Amino acid sequence: MPLDPKRTVSELRELRDLTADHNGAQRVAWTETWLKAREWFQAKLESLPVEQHLDAAGNRWVTLPGASPEALLLGGHLDSVPNGGWLDGSLGVLSSLEVLRRFASEFNGRPPITIRLVDWADEEGARFGRSLFGSSAFAGTHSIEADRGRKDKDGISLEEVLRECGIDMEHIGDAASERKNASAYLELHIEQGPVLEQMGLPLAAVLGTKGVERHAITFFGQEAHSGSTPMAVRRDALAAAAKLALEIRPIAARHKDAVSTIGSVKTFPGIVTAVVGRCEATLDQRDLEPAVLAAMHRETIEASERFAREEGCTVTWSRIWNIEPIPFHPELIQLCREAISEVASHKVPNEIPCLPSGPLHDAAEVSRAGIPTVMMFVQSLGGISHNKIEDTKEEYIELSVAAFDRLAMKTVAWIQNRGQ
Ligand SMILES: [Zn+2]
């Protein structure tokens, strides 16, 4: 049975029909619809010579044992955000399934090394605000303390929901045992951004996931009456924040792939008749290079202090969250580029594009655990994701499955050569 990328497209459609309503995909982790999607997926495995189980964090592992216990991991996530798209995550799982089938049939059920498919549990963190749940347990970066108190918007605790799904929060770290014999991890994902479409290209190798610096910035000025306070003497906290909101553009533009966002601004007292005395803003900055991220952060602090002075205000910073950039494996990036050029040579130039990923992915956690990792991106139409209009040309989905399969073959050879 050769690789059949058209089957992947039709299975993605089947899954969409099963789990979407008129607002989009509703496969939010730890809900009935998600469990239904997982059951549907399990039924797809029946005729395959595989072993499957859930690990201690709820990740589903499907193993096709090979001549060697060394394992190539392939994966994605069946969970979605509420009102999500039909490809985010599920393309990774269903393309991996197709590749697994190809290995099973080509090698009569026993490939040279072990092939394992993983459906990560709760990549999106949509219900409890904890992204990369299953993959971080696998990677050993998970902290139970932070998760113990998590509740959804109806006040139901994560711990309770996990228990209903047969998962004991105290033991989710045991998922780390799945790392045994893991030699490499590959993930195919939609880009979720507009870059490949702008370049007119179907596929790219992913260099890694960008590091993130997330901060709360507060400007303090003086609340004052909007009628009686002359313009020249105002200490307007919003004016300082507004200057910063524009300045982050040239700061980011000094660095090639850097992005910087002020996503929220609150003013106090926040009434129509008062100069703003306090302004709270949030900042999210991302880049693949630690030095670039640090420079952008420093330049933004300096700018905020300058604008505070200009407006007679003061400014304070406090870190909300950060994560370092996570580069993927250079040799696997190269294999990914070769796979793309071999399968899609008619569609791509000589120089196969490499992109950093702005969003985080399960692959970042796997890479953090020290397992050689790479991702492949396929173009997203309009760059839209986490939305029911998320889409990719069918022709490109098929091409991506073929290129991903080629990458899997190359990686098996790479693992075998490395072991010699
Ligand atoms: Zn995803």
Tab-separated table of C-alpha atoms and ligand atoms in Angstrom:
chain	number	residue	atom	x	y	z
A	1	MET	CA	0.000	0.000	0.000
A	2	PRO	CA	1.858	3.123	-1.155
A	3	LEU	CA	1.523	6.500	0.515
A	4	ASP	CA	-1.901	7.992	-0.220
A	5	PRO	CA	-1.948	11.745	0.570
A	6	LYS	CA	-5.491	12.017	-0.792
A	7	ARG	CA	-6.608	9.731	2.005
A	8	THR	CA	-5.168	12.226	4.520
A	9	VAL	CA	-7.296	14.979	3.004
A	10	SER	CA	-10.423	12.844	3.141
A	11	GLU	CA	-9.709	11.801	6.741
A	12	LEU	CA	-9.216	15.448	7.725
A	13	ARG	CA	-12.618	16.151	6.212
A	14	GLU	CA	-14.161	13.205	8.062
A	15	LEU	CA	-12.770	14.531	11.328
A	16	ARG	CA	-14.072	18.009	10.561
A	17	ASP	CA	-17.552	16.666	9.834
A	18	LEU	CA	-17.487	14.704	13.085
A	19	THR	CA	-16.243	17.476	15.389
A	20	ALA	CA	-17.114	20.885	13.904
A	21	ASP	CA	-20.294	22.928	14.106
A	22	HIS	CA	-21.154	26.054	12.111
A	23	ASN	CA	-18.596	28.019	14.181
A	24	GLY	CA	-15.685	25.675	13.460
A	25	ALA	CA	-13.823	22.804	15.145
A	26	GLN	CA	-14.797	22.112	18.764
A	27	ARG	CA	-12.171	19.550	19.758
A	28	VAL	CA	-11.192	21.322	22.968
A	29	ALA	CA	-9.049	19.003	25.093
A	30	TRP	CA	-10.769	17.117	27.923
A	31	THR	CA	-14.240	17.576	26.394
A	32	GLU	CA	-16.592	14.997	24.921
A	33	THR	CA	-15.956	16.170	21.373
A	34	TRP	CA	-12.215	15.724	21.832
A	35	LEU	CA	-12.739	12.238	23.260
A	36	LYS	CA	-14.960	11.468	20.276
A	37	ALA	CA	-12.197	12.604	17.903
A	38	ARG	CA	-9.723	10.359	19.704
A	39	GLU	CA	-12.074	7.397	19.506
A	40	TRP	CA	-12.513	8.009	15.780
A	41	PHE	CA	-8.739	8.080	15.415
A	42	GLN	CA	-8.329	4.865	17.382
A	43	ALA	CA	-10.722	3.080	15.022
A	44	LYS	CA	-8.405	4.037	12.130
A	45	LEU	CA	-5.656	1.929	13.723
A	46	GLU	CA	-7.555	-1.353	13.844
A	47	SER	CA	-6.068	-3.014	10.785
A	48	LEU	CA	-2.504	-1.923	11.554
A	49	PRO	CA	0.143	-4.082	13.312
A	50	VAL	CA	0.592	-1.537	16.112
A	51	GLU	CA	0.499	-1.360	19.909
A	52	GLN	CA	-1.195	1.660	21.413
A	53	HIS	CA	-1.730	3.169	24.843
A	54	LEU	CA	-2.248	6.440	26.697
A	55	ASP	CA	0.691	7.635	28.797
A	56	ALA	CA	0.473	9.157	32.274
A	57	ALA	CA	-0.329	12.623	30.842
A	58	GLY	CA	-2.963	11.444	28.357
A	59	ASN	CA	-0.784	11.462	25.226
A	60	ARG	CA	-1.733	8.646	22.848
A	61	TRP	CA	1.220	6.558	21.617
A	62	VAL	CA	0.919	4.243	18.622
A	63	THR	CA	3.947	2.036	18.122
A	64	LEU	CA	4.960	0.078	15.048
A	65	PRO	CA	7.840	-2.034	16.390
A	66	GLY	CA	10.865	-2.227	14.151
A	67	ALA	CA	13.964	-4.415	13.947
A	68	SER	CA	15.681	-1.909	16.232
A	69	PRO	CA	14.087	-0.388	19.360
A	70	GLU	CA	15.466	3.001	18.336
A	71	ALA	CA	12.406	5.056	17.543
A	72	LEU	CA	11.422	7.779	15.109
A	73	LEU	CA	8.560	9.834	16.626
A	74	LEU	CA	5.949	11.537	14.448
A	75	GLY	CA	3.119	13.605	15.849
A	76	GLY	CA	0.590	16.354	16.213
A	77	HIS	CA	-2.471	17.125	18.313
A	78	LEU	CA	-6.148	16.361	17.758
A	79	ASP	CA	-7.296	19.041	20.191
A	80	SER	CA	-8.324	22.440	18.861
A	81	VAL	CA	-9.248	25.854	20.207
A	82	PRO	CA	-13.001	26.552	20.437
A	83	ASN	CA	-14.268	27.596	16.979
A	84	GLY	CA	-10.973	26.406	15.526
A	85	GLY	CA	-9.876	25.251	12.099
A	86	TRP	CA	-9.745	21.830	10.479
A	87	LEU	CA	-5.951	21.581	10.023
A	88	ASP	CA	-4.171	22.958	13.097
A	89	GLY	CA	-2.740	19.899	14.856
A	90	SER	CA	-4.862	17.315	13.085
A	91	LEU	CA	-2.762	17.560	9.912
A	92	GLY	CA	0.208	16.468	12.050
A	93	VAL	CA	-1.629	13.451	13.462
A	94	LEU	CA	-3.222	12.286	10.214
A	95	SER	CA	-0.132	12.775	8.044
A	96	SER	CA	1.812	10.782	10.652
A	97	LEU	CA	-0.816	8.046	10.387
A	98	GLU	CA	-0.362	7.920	6.616
A	99	VAL	CA	3.420	7.698	6.996
A	100	LEU	CA	3.013	4.956	9.614
A	101	ARG	CA	0.803	2.980	7.229
A	102	ARG	CA	3.400	3.348	4.495
A	103	PHE	CA	6.159	2.042	6.773
A	104	ALA	CA	3.956	-0.870	7.880
A	105	SER	CA	3.167	-1.929	4.334
A	106	GLU	CA	6.589	-1.319	2.811
A	107	PHE	CA	8.388	-3.387	5.447
A	108	ASN	CA	5.699	-6.036	6.007
A	109	GLY	CA	4.917	-4.677	9.443
A	110	ARG	CA	8.538	-4.519	10.609
A	111	PRO	CA	10.522	-1.436	9.575
A	112	PRO	CA	14.276	-1.244	10.281
A	113	ILE	CA	13.682	0.995	13.304
A	114	THR	CA	10.601	1.541	15.458
A	115	ILE	CA	8.094	4.132	14.272
A	116	ARG	CA	5.915	5.826	16.919
A	117	LEU	CA	3.024	8.203	16.389
A	118	VAL	CA	1.977	10.534	19.194
A	119	ASP	CA	-1.248	12.516	19.579
A	120	TRP	CA	-0.268	15.066	22.249
A	121	ALA	CA	-2.871	15.858	24.900
A	122	ASP	CA	-4.017	19.483	25.199
A	123	GLU	CA	-1.564	21.348	22.992
A	124	GLU	CA	-3.768	24.417	22.881
A	125	GLY	CA	-4.466	24.945	26.580
A	126	ALA	CA	-7.765	26.461	25.462
A	127	ARG	CA	-9.809	25.449	28.481
A	128	PHE	CA	-7.347	25.759	31.377
A	129	GLY	CA	-4.802	28.228	29.964
A	130	ARG	CA	-2.005	25.654	30.049
A	131	SER	CA	-0.571	25.093	26.544
A	132	LEU	CA	1.651	22.104	25.629
A	133	PHE	CA	0.283	20.096	28.562
A	134	GLY	CA	1.111	16.578	27.370
A	135	SER	CA	4.368	17.375	25.601
A	136	SER	CA	5.757	19.268	28.595
A	137	ALA	CA	5.005	16.265	30.820
A	138	PHE	CA	6.883	14.123	28.289
A	139	ALA	CA	9.769	16.618	28.266
A	140	GLY	CA	9.911	16.853	32.053
A	141	THR	CA	9.420	20.642	32.024
A	142	HIS	CA	5.948	20.408	33.527
A	143	SER	CA	5.306	21.819	36.997
A	144	ILE	CA	2.406	20.253	38.866
A	145	GLU	CA	2.309	23.041	41.450
A	146	ALA	CA	1.315	25.629	38.856
A	147	ASP	CA	-1.438	23.374	37.513
A	148	ARG	CA	-3.015	22.236	40.738
A	149	GLY	CA	-5.126	25.373	41.087
A	150	ARG	CA	-6.198	25.694	37.463
A	151	LYS	CA	-9.941	25.996	36.818
A	152	ASP	CA	-11.960	26.506	33.650
A	153	LYS	CA	-14.414	29.385	33.273
A	154	ASP	CA	-17.143	27.329	34.968
A	155	GLY	CA	-14.958	26.745	38.006
A	156	ILE	CA	-14.231	23.082	37.231
A	157	SER	CA	-10.675	22.164	38.206
A	158	LEU	CA	-8.124	20.686	35.820
A	159	GLU	CA	-7.383	18.007	38.397
A	160	GLU	CA	-11.019	16.871	38.410
A	161	VAL	CA	-11.270	16.824	34.622
A	162	LEU	CA	-8.031	14.855	34.347
A	163	ARG	CA	-9.359	12.321	36.831
A	164	GLU	CA	-12.474	11.826	34.694
A	165	CYS	CA	-10.174	11.093	31.756
A	166	GLY	CA	-8.284	8.547	33.862
A	167	ILE	CA	-5.246	10.760	34.554
A	168	ASP	CA	-3.783	11.263	38.027
A	169	MET	CA	-2.221	14.715	38.228
A	170	GLU	CA	0.373	13.530	40.736
A	171	HIS	CA	1.831	11.158	38.158
A	172	ILE	CA	1.728	13.044	34.866
A	173	GLY	CA	5.543	13.342	35.024
A	174	ASP	CA	5.685	9.571	34.425
A	175	ALA	CA	5.014	10.406	30.757
A	176	ALA	CA	8.770	11.070	30.607
A	177	SER	CA	9.290	7.299	30.364
A	178	GLU	CA	8.093	7.531	26.737
A	179	ARG	CA	11.379	9.278	25.927
A	180	LYS	CA	13.136	5.914	26.066
A	181	ASN	CA	14.776	5.105	22.690
A	182	ALA	CA	13.400	8.291	21.094
A	183	SER	CA	15.951	9.167	18.415
A	184	ALA	CA	14.192	11.969	16.542
A	185	TYR	CA	10.844	13.788	16.354
A	186	LEU	CA	9.128	15.186	13.241
A	187	GLU	CA	5.973	17.286	13.022
A	188	LEU	CA	4.085	18.641	10.031
A	189	HIS	CA	1.963	21.727	10.753
A	190	ILE	CA	0.219	24.536	8.921
A	191	GLU	CA	2.209	27.770	9.037
A	192	GLN	CA	-0.617	29.766	10.696
A	193	GLY	CA	0.915	32.942	9.251
A	194	PRO	CA	1.094	34.690	5.854
A	195	VAL	CA	4.805	34.371	4.988
A	196	LEU	CA	4.742	31.322	2.671
A	197	GLU	CA	1.725	32.641	0.799
A	198	GLN	CA	3.506	35.962	0.262
A	199	MET	CA	6.553	34.082	-1.032
A	200	GLY	CA	4.328	31.971	-3.288
A	201	LEU	CA	5.717	28.761	-1.791
A	202	PRO	CA	3.947	25.648	-0.480
A	203	LEU	CA	6.435	24.335	2.110
A	204	ALA	CA	9.261	25.364	4.416
A	205	ALA	CA	11.634	23.822	6.929
A	206	VAL	CA	11.225	25.309	10.411
A	207	LEU	CA	14.343	26.597	12.146
A	208	GLY	CA	12.906	26.499	15.651
A	209	THR	CA	10.402	28.293	17.807
A	210	LYS	CA	10.959	31.876	18.799
A	211	GLY	CA	11.732	32.817	22.362
A	212	VAL	CA	9.134	34.976	24.075
A	213	GLU	CA	9.503	37.876	26.529
A	214	ARG	CA	6.148	38.898	27.977
A	215	HIS	CA	5.963	41.911	30.300
A	216	ALA	CA	3.516	44.230	32.065
A	217	ILE	CA	4.521	47.873	31.665
A	218	THR	CA	2.903	50.536	33.852
A	219	PHE	CA	3.249	54.281	33.288
A	220	PHE	CA	2.423	56.538	36.240
A	221	GLY	CA	1.435	60.181	35.642
A	222	GLN	CA	-1.068	62.416	37.392
A	223	GLU	CA	-4.841	62.157	37.236
A	224	ALA	CA	-6.198	65.629	36.561
A	225	HIS	CA	-9.367	67.384	35.414
A	226	SER	CA	-9.714	67.395	31.637
A	227	GLY	CA	-11.172	70.861	31.627
A	228	SER	CA	-8.943	72.772	34.041
A	229	THR	CA	-5.494	71.277	33.366
A	230	PRO	CA	-3.511	73.138	30.672
A	231	MET	CA	-1.907	70.912	28.058
A	232	ALA	CA	1.608	72.002	28.933
A	233	VAL	CA	1.510	70.809	32.532
A	234	ARG	CA	-0.165	67.463	32.052
A	235	ARG	CA	1.497	64.246	33.119
A	236	ASP	CA	-0.466	61.943	30.840
A	237	ALA	CA	0.388	58.260	31.334
A	238	LEU	CA	-1.464	57.263	28.170
A	239	ALA	CA	0.607	59.683	26.074
A	240	ALA	CA	3.797	57.922	27.184
A	241	ALA	CA	2.277	54.482	26.499
A	242	ALA	CA	1.027	55.629	23.093
A	243	LYS	CA	4.505	56.777	22.083
A	244	LEU	CA	5.868	53.387	23.116
A	245	ALA	CA	3.156	51.565	21.163
A	246	LEU	CA	4.472	53.207	17.985
A	247	GLU	CA	8.160	52.947	18.884
A	248	ILE	CA	8.089	49.134	19.146
A	249	ARG	CA	7.706	49.055	15.345
A	250	PRO	CA	11.095	50.606	14.440
A	251	ILE	CA	12.693	48.665	17.311
A	252	ALA	CA	11.405	45.340	15.900
A	253	ALA	CA	12.217	46.417	12.339
A	254	ARG	CA	15.922	46.669	13.239
A	255	HIS	CA	15.917	42.865	13.614
A	256	LYS	CA	14.907	40.698	10.626
A	257	ASP	CA	12.287	38.280	11.963
A	258	ALA	CA	11.568	39.907	15.324
A	259	VAL	CA	8.015	40.742	16.353
A	260	SER	CA	6.788	42.992	19.148
A	261	THR	CA	3.200	43.555	20.243
A	262	ILE	CA	1.443	45.740	22.764
A	263	GLY	CA	-1.718	43.691	23.023
A	264	SER	CA	-3.573	45.395	25.807
A	265	VAL	CA	-3.765	48.885	27.306
A	266	LYS	CA	-5.832	49.882	30.334
A	267	THR	CA	-6.243	53.465	31.499
A	268	PHE	CA	-7.095	54.712	34.986
A	269	PRO	CA	-9.330	56.287	36.056
A	270	GLY	CA	-10.544	55.580	32.522
A	271	ILE	CA	-13.243	58.231	32.343
A	272	VAL	CA	-13.954	60.845	29.714
A	273	THR	CA	-13.242	63.825	31.964
A	274	ALA	CA	-9.829	62.900	33.390
A	275	VAL	CA	-6.228	62.941	32.166
A	276	VAL	CA	-4.909	59.376	32.486
A	277	GLY	CA	-3.023	58.972	35.753
A	278	ARG	CA	-1.987	55.365	35.254
A	279	CYS	CA	-1.683	53.241	32.126
A	280	GLU	CA	-1.071	49.495	32.184
A	281	ALA	CA	0.142	47.891	28.970
A	282	THR	CA	1.262	44.376	28.053
A	283	LEU	CA	4.169	43.596	25.751
A	284	ASP	CA	4.947	40.354	23.889
A	285	GLN	CA	8.298	40.142	22.031
A	286	ARG	CA	9.589	37.173	20.053
A	287	ASP	CA	12.673	36.144	18.135
A	288	LEU	CA	14.669	33.013	17.361
A	289	GLU	CA	17.997	34.561	18.475
A	290	PRO	CA	18.540	35.032	22.218
A	291	ALA	CA	20.790	38.057	21.550
A	292	VAL	CA	18.174	39.707	19.343
A	293	LEU	CA	15.455	39.099	21.901
A	294	ALA	CA	17.627	40.593	24.639
A	295	ALA	CA	18.555	43.618	22.506
A	296	MET	CA	14.940	44.287	21.544
A	297	HIS	CA	13.913	44.011	25.182
A	298	ARG	CA	16.644	46.432	26.301
A	299	GLU	CA	15.847	48.953	23.555
A	300	THR	CA	12.175	48.897	24.516
A	301	ILE	CA	12.953	49.516	28.185
A	302	GLU	CA	15.151	52.482	27.212
A	303	ALA	CA	12.421	53.885	24.970
A	304	SER	CA	9.808	53.532	27.715
A	305	GLU	CA	12.021	55.459	30.134
A	306	ARG	CA	12.625	58.199	27.574
A	307	PHE	CA	8.892	58.593	26.849
A	308	ALA	CA	8.070	58.558	30.561
A	309	ARG	CA	10.530	61.440	31.084
A	310	GLU	CA	9.141	63.383	28.122
A	311	GLU	CA	5.631	63.126	29.554
A	312	GLY	CA	6.534	63.822	33.184
A	313	CYS	CA	5.736	60.224	34.135
A	314	THR	CA	7.526	57.228	35.614
A	315	VAL	CA	7.478	53.650	34.350
A	316	THR	CA	7.823	50.195	35.897
A	317	TRP	CA	8.285	46.795	34.244
A	318	SER	CA	7.402	43.348	35.520
A	319	ARG	CA	7.873	40.071	33.677
A	320	ILE	CA	4.707	38.052	33.090
A	321	TRP	CA	6.333	35.058	31.417
A	322	ASN	CA	9.244	34.129	29.203
A	323	ILE	CA	10.687	31.188	27.317
A	324	GLU	CA	14.012	30.937	25.560
A	325	PRO	CA	14.238	30.402	21.787
A	326	ILE	CA	14.280	26.700	20.934
A	327	PRO	CA	16.291	25.919	17.803
A	328	PHE	CA	15.629	22.674	15.956
A	329	HIS	CA	18.349	20.196	14.975
A	330	PRO	CA	20.579	21.564	12.157
A	331	GLU	CA	21.014	18.200	10.423
A	332	LEU	CA	17.273	17.488	10.510
A	333	ILE	CA	16.572	20.993	9.166
A	334	GLN	CA	18.846	20.112	6.259
A	335	LEU	CA	17.023	16.783	5.688
A	336	CYS	CA	13.731	18.665	5.747
A	337	ARG	CA	14.970	21.073	3.070
A	338	GLU	CA	16.146	18.151	0.927
A	339	ALA	CA	12.795	16.378	1.304
A	340	ILE	CA	10.956	19.518	0.212
A	341	SER	CA	13.191	20.076	-2.800
A	342	GLU	CA	12.874	16.441	-3.907
A	343	VAL	CA	9.103	16.221	-3.593
A	344	ALA	CA	8.130	19.747	-4.585
A	345	SER	CA	10.941	20.693	-6.983
A	346	HIS	CA	8.448	22.078	-9.512
A	347	LYS	CA	7.024	24.420	-6.863
A	348	VAL	CA	10.089	25.697	-5.043
A	349	PRO	CA	13.196	27.657	-5.978
A	350	ASN	CA	16.734	26.308	-5.530
A	351	GLU	CA	16.929	27.877	-2.115
A	352	ILE	CA	14.408	26.028	0.071
A	353	PRO	CA	12.916	28.468	2.556
A	354	CYS	CA	13.515	28.158	6.277
A	355	LEU	CA	11.226	29.984	8.680
A	356	PRO	CA	11.214	30.498	12.414
A	357	SER	CA	7.929	29.643	14.131
A	358	GLY	CA	6.281	32.465	16.061
A	359	PRO	CA	3.748	30.196	17.794
A	360	LEU	CA	5.026	27.553	20.215
A	361	HIS	CA	4.455	23.903	19.324
A	362	ASP	CA	4.770	20.509	21.028
A	363	ALA	CA	7.935	20.074	18.939
A	364	ALA	CA	9.570	22.799	21.053
A	365	GLU	CA	9.061	20.726	24.212
A	366	VAL	CA	10.428	17.607	22.521
A	367	SER	CA	13.479	19.565	21.384
A	368	ARG	CA	13.974	20.944	24.899
A	369	ALA	CA	14.112	17.342	26.116
A	370	GLY	CA	17.229	16.887	23.969
A	371	ILE	CA	15.621	14.799	21.212
A	372	PRO	CA	16.688	15.895	17.687
A	373	THR	CA	13.604	17.607	16.271
A	374	VAL	CA	12.397	19.437	13.186
A	375	MET	CA	9.053	20.698	11.886
A	376	MET	CA	7.800	21.242	8.355
A	377	PHE	CA	5.337	24.047	7.560
A	378	VAL	CA	2.747	24.051	4.788
A	379	GLN	CA	1.239	27.293	3.554
A	380	SER	CA	-1.874	28.697	5.253
A	381	LEU	CA	-4.369	30.546	3.043
A	382	GLY	CA	-4.539	34.169	4.134
A	383	GLY	CA	-2.292	33.297	7.072
A	384	ILE	CA	-5.423	32.655	9.154
A	385	SER	CA	-5.594	30.045	11.924
A	386	HIS	CA	-7.514	29.422	15.166
A	387	ASN	CA	-10.580	30.264	13.119
A	388	LYS	CA	-13.129	28.298	11.116
A	389	ILE	CA	-11.867	29.887	7.877
A	390	GLU	CA	-8.412	28.347	8.413
A	391	ASP	CA	-7.525	26.605	5.143
A	392	THR	CA	-4.760	25.274	2.899
A	393	LYS	CA	-4.995	24.368	-0.795
A	394	GLU	CA	-5.797	20.668	-1.113
A	395	GLU	CA	-2.948	20.268	-3.582
A	396	TYR	CA	-0.551	21.658	-0.974
A	397	ILE	CA	-1.882	19.397	1.782
A	398	GLU	CA	-1.170	16.406	-0.451
A	399	LEU	CA	2.279	17.753	-1.306
A	400	SER	CA	3.030	18.271	2.391
A	401	VAL	CA	2.136	14.664	3.249
A	402	ALA	CA	4.440	13.395	0.481
A	403	ALA	CA	7.290	15.675	1.618
A	404	PHE	CA	6.757	14.700	5.259
A	405	ASP	CA	6.936	11.021	4.299
A	406	ARG	CA	10.180	11.702	2.427
A	407	LEU	CA	11.545	13.452	5.499
A	408	ALA	CA	10.586	10.440	7.645
A	409	MET	CA	12.482	8.092	5.314
A	410	LYS	CA	15.533	10.315	5.365
A	411	THR	CA	15.415	10.560	9.136
A	412	VAL	CA	15.254	6.777	9.526
A	413	ALA	CA	18.439	6.509	7.416
A	414	TRP	CA	20.009	9.310	9.479
A	415	ILE	CA	19.207	7.492	12.750
A	416	GLN	CA	20.628	4.237	11.384
A	417	ASN	CA	23.846	5.883	10.140
A	418	ARG	CA	24.304	7.716	13.392
A	419	GLY	CA	24.134	4.473	15.323
A	420	GLN	CA	27.001	2.932	13.338
B	1	ZN	ZN	-1.174	23.345	16.485
